[in-house]
PDB file of C-alpha atoms and ligand atoms in Angstrom:
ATOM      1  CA  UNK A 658      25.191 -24.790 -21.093  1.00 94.00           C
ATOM      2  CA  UNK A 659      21.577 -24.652 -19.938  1.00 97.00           C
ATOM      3  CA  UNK A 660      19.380 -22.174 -20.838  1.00 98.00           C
ATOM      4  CA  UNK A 661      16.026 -21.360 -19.524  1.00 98.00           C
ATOM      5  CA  UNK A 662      13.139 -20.375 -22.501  1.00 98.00           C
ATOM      6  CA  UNK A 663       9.764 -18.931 -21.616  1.00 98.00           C
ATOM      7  CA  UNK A 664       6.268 -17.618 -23.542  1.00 98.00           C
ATOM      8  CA  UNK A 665       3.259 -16.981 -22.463  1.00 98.00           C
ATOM      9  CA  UNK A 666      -0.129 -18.275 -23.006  1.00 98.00           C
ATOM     10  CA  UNK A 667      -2.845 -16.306 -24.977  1.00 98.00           C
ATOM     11  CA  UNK A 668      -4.687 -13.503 -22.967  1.00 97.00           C
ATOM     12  CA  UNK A 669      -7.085 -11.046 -23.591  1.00 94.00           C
ATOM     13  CA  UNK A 670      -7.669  -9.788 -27.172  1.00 92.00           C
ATOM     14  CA  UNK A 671      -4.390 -11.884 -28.086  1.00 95.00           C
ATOM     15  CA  UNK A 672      -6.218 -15.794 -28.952  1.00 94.00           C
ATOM     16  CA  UNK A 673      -2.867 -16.840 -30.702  1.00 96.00           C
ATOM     17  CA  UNK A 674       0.574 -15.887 -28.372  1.00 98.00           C
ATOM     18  CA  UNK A 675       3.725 -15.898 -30.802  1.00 98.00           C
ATOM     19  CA  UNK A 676       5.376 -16.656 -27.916  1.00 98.00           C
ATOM     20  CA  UNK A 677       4.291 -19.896 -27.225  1.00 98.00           C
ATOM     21  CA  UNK A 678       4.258 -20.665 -30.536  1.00 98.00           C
ATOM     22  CA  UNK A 679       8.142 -20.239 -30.386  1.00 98.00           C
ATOM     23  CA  UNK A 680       8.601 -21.839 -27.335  1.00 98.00           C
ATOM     24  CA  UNK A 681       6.285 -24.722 -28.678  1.00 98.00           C
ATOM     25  CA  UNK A 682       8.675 -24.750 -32.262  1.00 98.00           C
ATOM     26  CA  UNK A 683      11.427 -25.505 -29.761  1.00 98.00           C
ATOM     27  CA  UNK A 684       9.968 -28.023 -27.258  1.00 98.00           C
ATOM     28  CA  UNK A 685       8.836 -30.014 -30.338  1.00 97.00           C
ATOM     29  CA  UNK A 686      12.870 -30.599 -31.194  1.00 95.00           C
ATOM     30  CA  UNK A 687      13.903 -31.479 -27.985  1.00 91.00           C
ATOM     31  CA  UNK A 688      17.131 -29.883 -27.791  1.00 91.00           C
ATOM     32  CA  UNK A 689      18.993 -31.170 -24.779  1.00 90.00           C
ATOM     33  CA  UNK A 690      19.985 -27.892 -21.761  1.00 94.00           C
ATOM     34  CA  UNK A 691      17.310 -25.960 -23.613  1.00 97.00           C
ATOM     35  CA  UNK A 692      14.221 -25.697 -20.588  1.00 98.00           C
ATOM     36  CA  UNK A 693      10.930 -24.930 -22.258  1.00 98.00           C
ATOM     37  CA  UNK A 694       7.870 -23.506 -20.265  1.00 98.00           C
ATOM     38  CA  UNK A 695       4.409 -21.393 -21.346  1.00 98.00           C
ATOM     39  CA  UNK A 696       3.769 -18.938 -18.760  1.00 98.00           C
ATOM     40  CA  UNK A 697      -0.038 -18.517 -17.270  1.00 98.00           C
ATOM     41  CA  UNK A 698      -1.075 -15.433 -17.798  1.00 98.00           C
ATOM     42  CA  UNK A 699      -1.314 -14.757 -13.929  1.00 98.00           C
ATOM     43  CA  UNK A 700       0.216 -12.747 -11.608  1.00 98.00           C
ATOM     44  CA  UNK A 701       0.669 -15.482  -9.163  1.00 98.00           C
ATOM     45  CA  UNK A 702       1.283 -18.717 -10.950  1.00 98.00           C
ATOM     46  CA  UNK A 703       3.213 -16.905 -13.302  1.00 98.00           C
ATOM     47  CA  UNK A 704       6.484 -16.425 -10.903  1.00 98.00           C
ATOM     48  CA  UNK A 705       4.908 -20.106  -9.132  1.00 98.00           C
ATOM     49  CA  UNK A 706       5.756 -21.283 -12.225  1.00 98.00           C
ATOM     50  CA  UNK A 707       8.951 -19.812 -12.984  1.00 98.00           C
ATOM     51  CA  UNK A 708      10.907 -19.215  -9.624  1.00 98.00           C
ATOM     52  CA  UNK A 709      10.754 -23.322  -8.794  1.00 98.00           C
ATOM     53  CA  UNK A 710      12.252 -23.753 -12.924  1.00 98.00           C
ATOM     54  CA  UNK A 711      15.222 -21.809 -11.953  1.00 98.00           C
ATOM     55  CA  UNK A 712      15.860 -23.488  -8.751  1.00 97.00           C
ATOM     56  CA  UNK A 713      15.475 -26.848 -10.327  1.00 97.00           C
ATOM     57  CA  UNK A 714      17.338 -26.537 -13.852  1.00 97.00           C
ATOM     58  CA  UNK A 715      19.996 -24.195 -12.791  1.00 97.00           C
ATOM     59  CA  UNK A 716      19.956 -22.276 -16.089  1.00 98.00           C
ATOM     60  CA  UNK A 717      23.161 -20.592 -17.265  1.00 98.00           C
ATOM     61  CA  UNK A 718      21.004 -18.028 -19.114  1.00 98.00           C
ATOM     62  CA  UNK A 719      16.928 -17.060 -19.041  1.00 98.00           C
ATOM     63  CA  UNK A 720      15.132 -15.547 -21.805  1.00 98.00           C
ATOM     64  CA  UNK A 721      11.580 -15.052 -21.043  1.00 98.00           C
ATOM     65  CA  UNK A 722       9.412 -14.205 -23.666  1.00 98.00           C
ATOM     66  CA  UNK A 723       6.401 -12.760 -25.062  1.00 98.00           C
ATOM     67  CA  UNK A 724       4.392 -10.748 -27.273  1.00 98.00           C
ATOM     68  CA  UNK A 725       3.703  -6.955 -28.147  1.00 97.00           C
ATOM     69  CA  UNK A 726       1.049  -6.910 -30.310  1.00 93.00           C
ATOM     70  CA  UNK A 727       1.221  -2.985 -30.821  1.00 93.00           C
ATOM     71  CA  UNK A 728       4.685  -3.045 -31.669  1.00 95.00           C
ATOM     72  CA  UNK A 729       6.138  -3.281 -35.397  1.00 96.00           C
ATOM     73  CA  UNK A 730       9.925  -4.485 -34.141  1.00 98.00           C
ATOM     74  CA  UNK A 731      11.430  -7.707 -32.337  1.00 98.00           C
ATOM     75  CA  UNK A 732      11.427  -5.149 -28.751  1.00 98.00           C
ATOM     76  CA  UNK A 733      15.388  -5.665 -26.522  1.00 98.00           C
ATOM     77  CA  UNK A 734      13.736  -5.236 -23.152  1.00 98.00           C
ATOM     78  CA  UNK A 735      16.425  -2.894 -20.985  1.00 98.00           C
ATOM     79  CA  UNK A 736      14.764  -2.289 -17.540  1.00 98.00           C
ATOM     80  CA  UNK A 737      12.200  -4.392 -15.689  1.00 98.00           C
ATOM     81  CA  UNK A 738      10.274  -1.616 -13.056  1.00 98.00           C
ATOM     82  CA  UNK A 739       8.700  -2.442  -9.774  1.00 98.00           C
ATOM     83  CA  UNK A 740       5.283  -1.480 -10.739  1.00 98.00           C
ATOM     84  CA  UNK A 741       2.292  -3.614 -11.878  1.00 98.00           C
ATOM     85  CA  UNK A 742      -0.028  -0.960 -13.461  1.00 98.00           C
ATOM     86  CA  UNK A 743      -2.174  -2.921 -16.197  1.00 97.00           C
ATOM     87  CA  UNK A 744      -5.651  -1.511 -17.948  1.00 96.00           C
ATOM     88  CA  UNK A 745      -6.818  -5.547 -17.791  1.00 97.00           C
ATOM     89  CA  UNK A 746      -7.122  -7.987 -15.519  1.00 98.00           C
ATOM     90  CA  UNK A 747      -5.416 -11.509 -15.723  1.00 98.00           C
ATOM     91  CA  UNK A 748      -6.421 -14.405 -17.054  1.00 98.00           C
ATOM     92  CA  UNK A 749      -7.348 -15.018 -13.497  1.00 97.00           C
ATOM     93  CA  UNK A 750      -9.479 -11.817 -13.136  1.00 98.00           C
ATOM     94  CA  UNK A 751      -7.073 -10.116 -11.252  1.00 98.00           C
ATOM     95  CA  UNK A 752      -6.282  -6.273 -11.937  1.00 98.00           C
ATOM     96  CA  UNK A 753      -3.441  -4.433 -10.855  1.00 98.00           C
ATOM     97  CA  UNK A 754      -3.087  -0.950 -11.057  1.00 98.00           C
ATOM     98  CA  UNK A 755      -0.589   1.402  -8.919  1.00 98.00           C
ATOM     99  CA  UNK A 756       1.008  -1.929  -6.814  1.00 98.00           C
ATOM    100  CA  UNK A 757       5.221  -2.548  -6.125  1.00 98.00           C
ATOM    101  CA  UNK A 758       5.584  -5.825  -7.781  1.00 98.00           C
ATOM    102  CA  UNK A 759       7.549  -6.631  -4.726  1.00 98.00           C
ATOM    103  CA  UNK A 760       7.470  -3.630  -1.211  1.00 97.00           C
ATOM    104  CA  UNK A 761      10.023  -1.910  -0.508  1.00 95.00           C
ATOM    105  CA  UNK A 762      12.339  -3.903  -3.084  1.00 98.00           C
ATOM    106  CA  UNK A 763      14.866  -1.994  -5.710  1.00 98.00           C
ATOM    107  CA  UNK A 764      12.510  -0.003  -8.124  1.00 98.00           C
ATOM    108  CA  UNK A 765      14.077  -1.484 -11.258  1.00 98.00           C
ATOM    109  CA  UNK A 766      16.580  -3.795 -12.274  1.00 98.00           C
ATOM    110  CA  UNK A 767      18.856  -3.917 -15.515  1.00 98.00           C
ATOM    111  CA  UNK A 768      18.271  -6.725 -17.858  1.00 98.00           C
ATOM    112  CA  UNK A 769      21.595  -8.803 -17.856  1.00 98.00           C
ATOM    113  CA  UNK A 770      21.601 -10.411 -21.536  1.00 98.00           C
ATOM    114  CA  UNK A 771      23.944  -9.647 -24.315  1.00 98.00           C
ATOM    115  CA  UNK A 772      21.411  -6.698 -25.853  1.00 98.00           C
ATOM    116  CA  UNK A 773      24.049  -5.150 -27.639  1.00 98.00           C
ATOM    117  CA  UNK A 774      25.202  -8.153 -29.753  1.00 98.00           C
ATOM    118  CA  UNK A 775      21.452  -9.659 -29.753  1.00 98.00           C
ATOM    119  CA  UNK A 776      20.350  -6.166 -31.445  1.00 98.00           C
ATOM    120  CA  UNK A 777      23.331  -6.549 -34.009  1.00 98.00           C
ATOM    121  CA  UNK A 778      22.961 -10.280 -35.007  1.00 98.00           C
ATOM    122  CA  UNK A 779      19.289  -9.168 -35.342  1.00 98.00           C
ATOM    123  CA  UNK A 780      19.843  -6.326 -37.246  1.00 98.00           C
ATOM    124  CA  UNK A 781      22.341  -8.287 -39.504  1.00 98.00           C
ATOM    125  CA  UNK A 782      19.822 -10.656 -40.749  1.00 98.00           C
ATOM    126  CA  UNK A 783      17.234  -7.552 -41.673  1.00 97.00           C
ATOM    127  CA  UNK A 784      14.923  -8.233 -39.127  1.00 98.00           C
ATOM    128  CA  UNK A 785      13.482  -5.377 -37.732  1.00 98.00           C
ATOM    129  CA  UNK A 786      14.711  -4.690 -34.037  1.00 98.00           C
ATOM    130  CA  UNK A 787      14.743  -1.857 -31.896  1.00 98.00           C
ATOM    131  CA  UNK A 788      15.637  -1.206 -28.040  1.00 98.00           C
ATOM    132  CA  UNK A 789      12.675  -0.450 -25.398  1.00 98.00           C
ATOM    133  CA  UNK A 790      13.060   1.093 -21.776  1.00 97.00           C
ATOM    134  CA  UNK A 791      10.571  -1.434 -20.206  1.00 90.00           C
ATOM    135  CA  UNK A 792       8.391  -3.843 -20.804  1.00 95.00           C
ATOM    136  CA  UNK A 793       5.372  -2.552 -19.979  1.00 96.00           C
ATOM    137  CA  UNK A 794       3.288  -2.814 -16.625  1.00 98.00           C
ATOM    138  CA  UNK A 795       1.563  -5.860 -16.906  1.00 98.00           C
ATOM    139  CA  UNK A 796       2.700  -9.738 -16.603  1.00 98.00           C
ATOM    140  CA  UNK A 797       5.972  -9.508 -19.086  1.00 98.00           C
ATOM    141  CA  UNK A 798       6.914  -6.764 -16.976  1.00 98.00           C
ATOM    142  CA  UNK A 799       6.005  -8.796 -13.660  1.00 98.00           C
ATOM    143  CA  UNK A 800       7.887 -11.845 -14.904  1.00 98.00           C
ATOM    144  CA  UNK A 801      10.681  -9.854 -15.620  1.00 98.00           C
ATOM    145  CA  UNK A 802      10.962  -8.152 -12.526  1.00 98.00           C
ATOM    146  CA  UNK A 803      10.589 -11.280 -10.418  1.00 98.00           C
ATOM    147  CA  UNK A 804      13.408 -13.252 -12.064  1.00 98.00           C
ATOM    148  CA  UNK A 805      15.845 -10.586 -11.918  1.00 98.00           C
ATOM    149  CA  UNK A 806      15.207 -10.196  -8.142  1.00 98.00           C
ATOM    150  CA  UNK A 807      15.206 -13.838  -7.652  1.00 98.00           C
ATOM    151  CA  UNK A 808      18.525 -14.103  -8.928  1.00 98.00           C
ATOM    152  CA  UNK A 809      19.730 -10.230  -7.207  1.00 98.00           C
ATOM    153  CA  UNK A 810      18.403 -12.126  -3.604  1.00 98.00           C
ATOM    154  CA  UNK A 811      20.227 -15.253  -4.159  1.00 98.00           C
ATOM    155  CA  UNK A 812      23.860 -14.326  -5.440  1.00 97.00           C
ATOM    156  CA  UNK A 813      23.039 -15.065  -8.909  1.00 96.00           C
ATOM    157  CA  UNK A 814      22.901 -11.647 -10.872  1.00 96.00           C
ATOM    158  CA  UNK A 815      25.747 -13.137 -13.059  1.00 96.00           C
ATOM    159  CA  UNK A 816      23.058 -15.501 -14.979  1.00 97.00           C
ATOM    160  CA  UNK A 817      21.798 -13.393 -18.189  1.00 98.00           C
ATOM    161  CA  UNK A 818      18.340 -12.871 -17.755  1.00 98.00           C
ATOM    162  CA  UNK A 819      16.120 -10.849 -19.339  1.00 98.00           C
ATOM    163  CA  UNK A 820      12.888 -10.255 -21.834  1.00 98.00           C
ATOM    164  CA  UNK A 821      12.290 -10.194 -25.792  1.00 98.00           C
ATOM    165  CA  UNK A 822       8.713  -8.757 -26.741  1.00 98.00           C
ATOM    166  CA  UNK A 823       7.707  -9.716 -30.228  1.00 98.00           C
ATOM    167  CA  UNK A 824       5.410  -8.432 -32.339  1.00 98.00           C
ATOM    168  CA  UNK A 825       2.333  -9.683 -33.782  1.00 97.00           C
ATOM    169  CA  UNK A 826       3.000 -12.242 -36.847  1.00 97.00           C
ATOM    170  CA  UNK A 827       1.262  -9.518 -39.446  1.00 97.00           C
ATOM    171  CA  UNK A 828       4.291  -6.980 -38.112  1.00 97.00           C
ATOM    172  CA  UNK A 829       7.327 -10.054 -38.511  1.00 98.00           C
ATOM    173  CA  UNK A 830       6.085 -13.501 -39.417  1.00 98.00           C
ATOM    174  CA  UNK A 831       6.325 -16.551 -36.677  1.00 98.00           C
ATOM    175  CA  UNK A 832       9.400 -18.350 -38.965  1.00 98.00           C
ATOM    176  CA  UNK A 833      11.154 -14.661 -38.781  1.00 98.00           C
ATOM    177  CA  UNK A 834      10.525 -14.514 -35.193  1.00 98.00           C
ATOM    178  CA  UNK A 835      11.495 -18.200 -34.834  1.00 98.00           C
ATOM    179  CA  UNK A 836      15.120 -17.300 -36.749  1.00 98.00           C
ATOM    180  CA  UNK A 837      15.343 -13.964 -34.001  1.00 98.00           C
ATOM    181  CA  UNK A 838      14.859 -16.449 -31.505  1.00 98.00           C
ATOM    182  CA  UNK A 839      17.594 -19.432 -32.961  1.00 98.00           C
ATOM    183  CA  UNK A 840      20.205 -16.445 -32.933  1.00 98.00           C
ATOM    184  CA  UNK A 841      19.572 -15.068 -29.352  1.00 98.00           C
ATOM    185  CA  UNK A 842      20.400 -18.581 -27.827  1.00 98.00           C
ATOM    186  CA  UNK A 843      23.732 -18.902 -30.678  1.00 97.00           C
ATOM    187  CA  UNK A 844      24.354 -14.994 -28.715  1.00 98.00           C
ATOM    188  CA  UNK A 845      24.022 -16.790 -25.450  1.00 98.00           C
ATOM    189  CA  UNK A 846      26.139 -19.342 -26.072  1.00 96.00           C
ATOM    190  CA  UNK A 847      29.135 -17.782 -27.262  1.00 94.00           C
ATOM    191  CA  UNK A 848      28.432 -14.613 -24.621  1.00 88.00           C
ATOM    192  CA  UNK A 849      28.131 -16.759 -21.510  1.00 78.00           C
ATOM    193  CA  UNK A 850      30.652 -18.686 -19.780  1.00 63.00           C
TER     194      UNK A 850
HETATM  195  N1  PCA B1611       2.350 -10.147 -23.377  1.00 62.71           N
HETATM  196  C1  PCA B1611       1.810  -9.469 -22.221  1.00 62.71           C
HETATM  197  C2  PCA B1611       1.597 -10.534 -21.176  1.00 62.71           C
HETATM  198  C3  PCA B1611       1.752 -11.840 -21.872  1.00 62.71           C
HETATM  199  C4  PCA B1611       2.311 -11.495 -23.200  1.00 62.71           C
HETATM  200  O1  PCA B1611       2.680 -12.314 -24.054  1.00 62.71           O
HETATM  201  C5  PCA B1611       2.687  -8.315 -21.770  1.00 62.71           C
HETATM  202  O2  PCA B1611       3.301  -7.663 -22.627  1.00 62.71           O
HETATM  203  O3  PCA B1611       2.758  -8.031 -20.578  1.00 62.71           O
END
């Protein structure tokens, strides 16, 4: 099966994104069907970016991810919200605050991905894990959002998608985040068809 990784660049007061640094850890090995992409930090080339990846590659699962650097815990991501309400800009400059994501489209959507047996193989190794109701209103949020209406608007909503915040590597080093990350794709594999 194919699955679909993302992280996202550094932005604002984050220089060093654990994100890409997993997403880099797994480039570097070259799995075959794994898809590797950073993310710009940007609104627009963000889903540019992302939307044409899908189309192309065909994934059998996404997991988009990136980093919470207030949070202690590996964050499950449950609902991505039609709102882009951020207190900084961009990388790009750009600031949203109060704007639909997409008009008059559903207000939120589900994430599809195992969370349930993500949150237990997490929890089994002892790495600290815990649920969250949304991902925020800036660009993980956005990404979010836009994938899972992609796939709503094209008859795909039975590809797992959704989004893993981590925390900062002080809160749950890079090789622990690495190992959350190794047994979220093992979850995929055996929960997708
Ligand atoms: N975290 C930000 C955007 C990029 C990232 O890694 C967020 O939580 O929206």
């Amino acid at each position: 099966m194919t699955i679909l990784i993302t992280g996202f660049e550094s932005f604002g007061k984050v220089m060093d994104n654990p994100s890409q640094r997993i997403v880099e850890h797994l480039a570097n090995q070259k799995r075959p069907n794994l898809i590797t992409q950073i993310l710009p930090v940007d609104y627009v080339r963000a889903t540019d970016k992302l939307i044409p990846l899908i189309e192309k590659h065909k994934p059998d699962a996404i997991l988009l991810l990136g980093v919470a650097q207030m949070r202690k815990e590996i964050s499950l991501e449950r609902i991505a919200v039609n709102i882009n309400d951020a207190s900084i800009p961009d990388n790009e400059g750009n600031l949203k605050q109060g704007q639909q994501i997409v008009p008059d489209a559903p207000v939120g959507y589900w994430s599809t991905l195992p969370l349930e047996v993500m949150y237990d193989s997490i929890s089994s190794a002892e790495i600290p894990v815990k649920y969250s109701n949304h991902a925020g209103a800036y660009l993980c949020n956005h990404v979010m959002y836009r994938a899972l209406h992609y796939l709503a608007m094209t008859r795909k909503a039975d590809i797992p998608c959704g989004f893993i915040h981590v925390p900062d590597v002080t809160a749950v080093p890079l090789k622990q985040q690495i190992q959350v990350i190794e047994l979220c794709l093992q979850v995929l594999k055996k929960e997708t068809v």
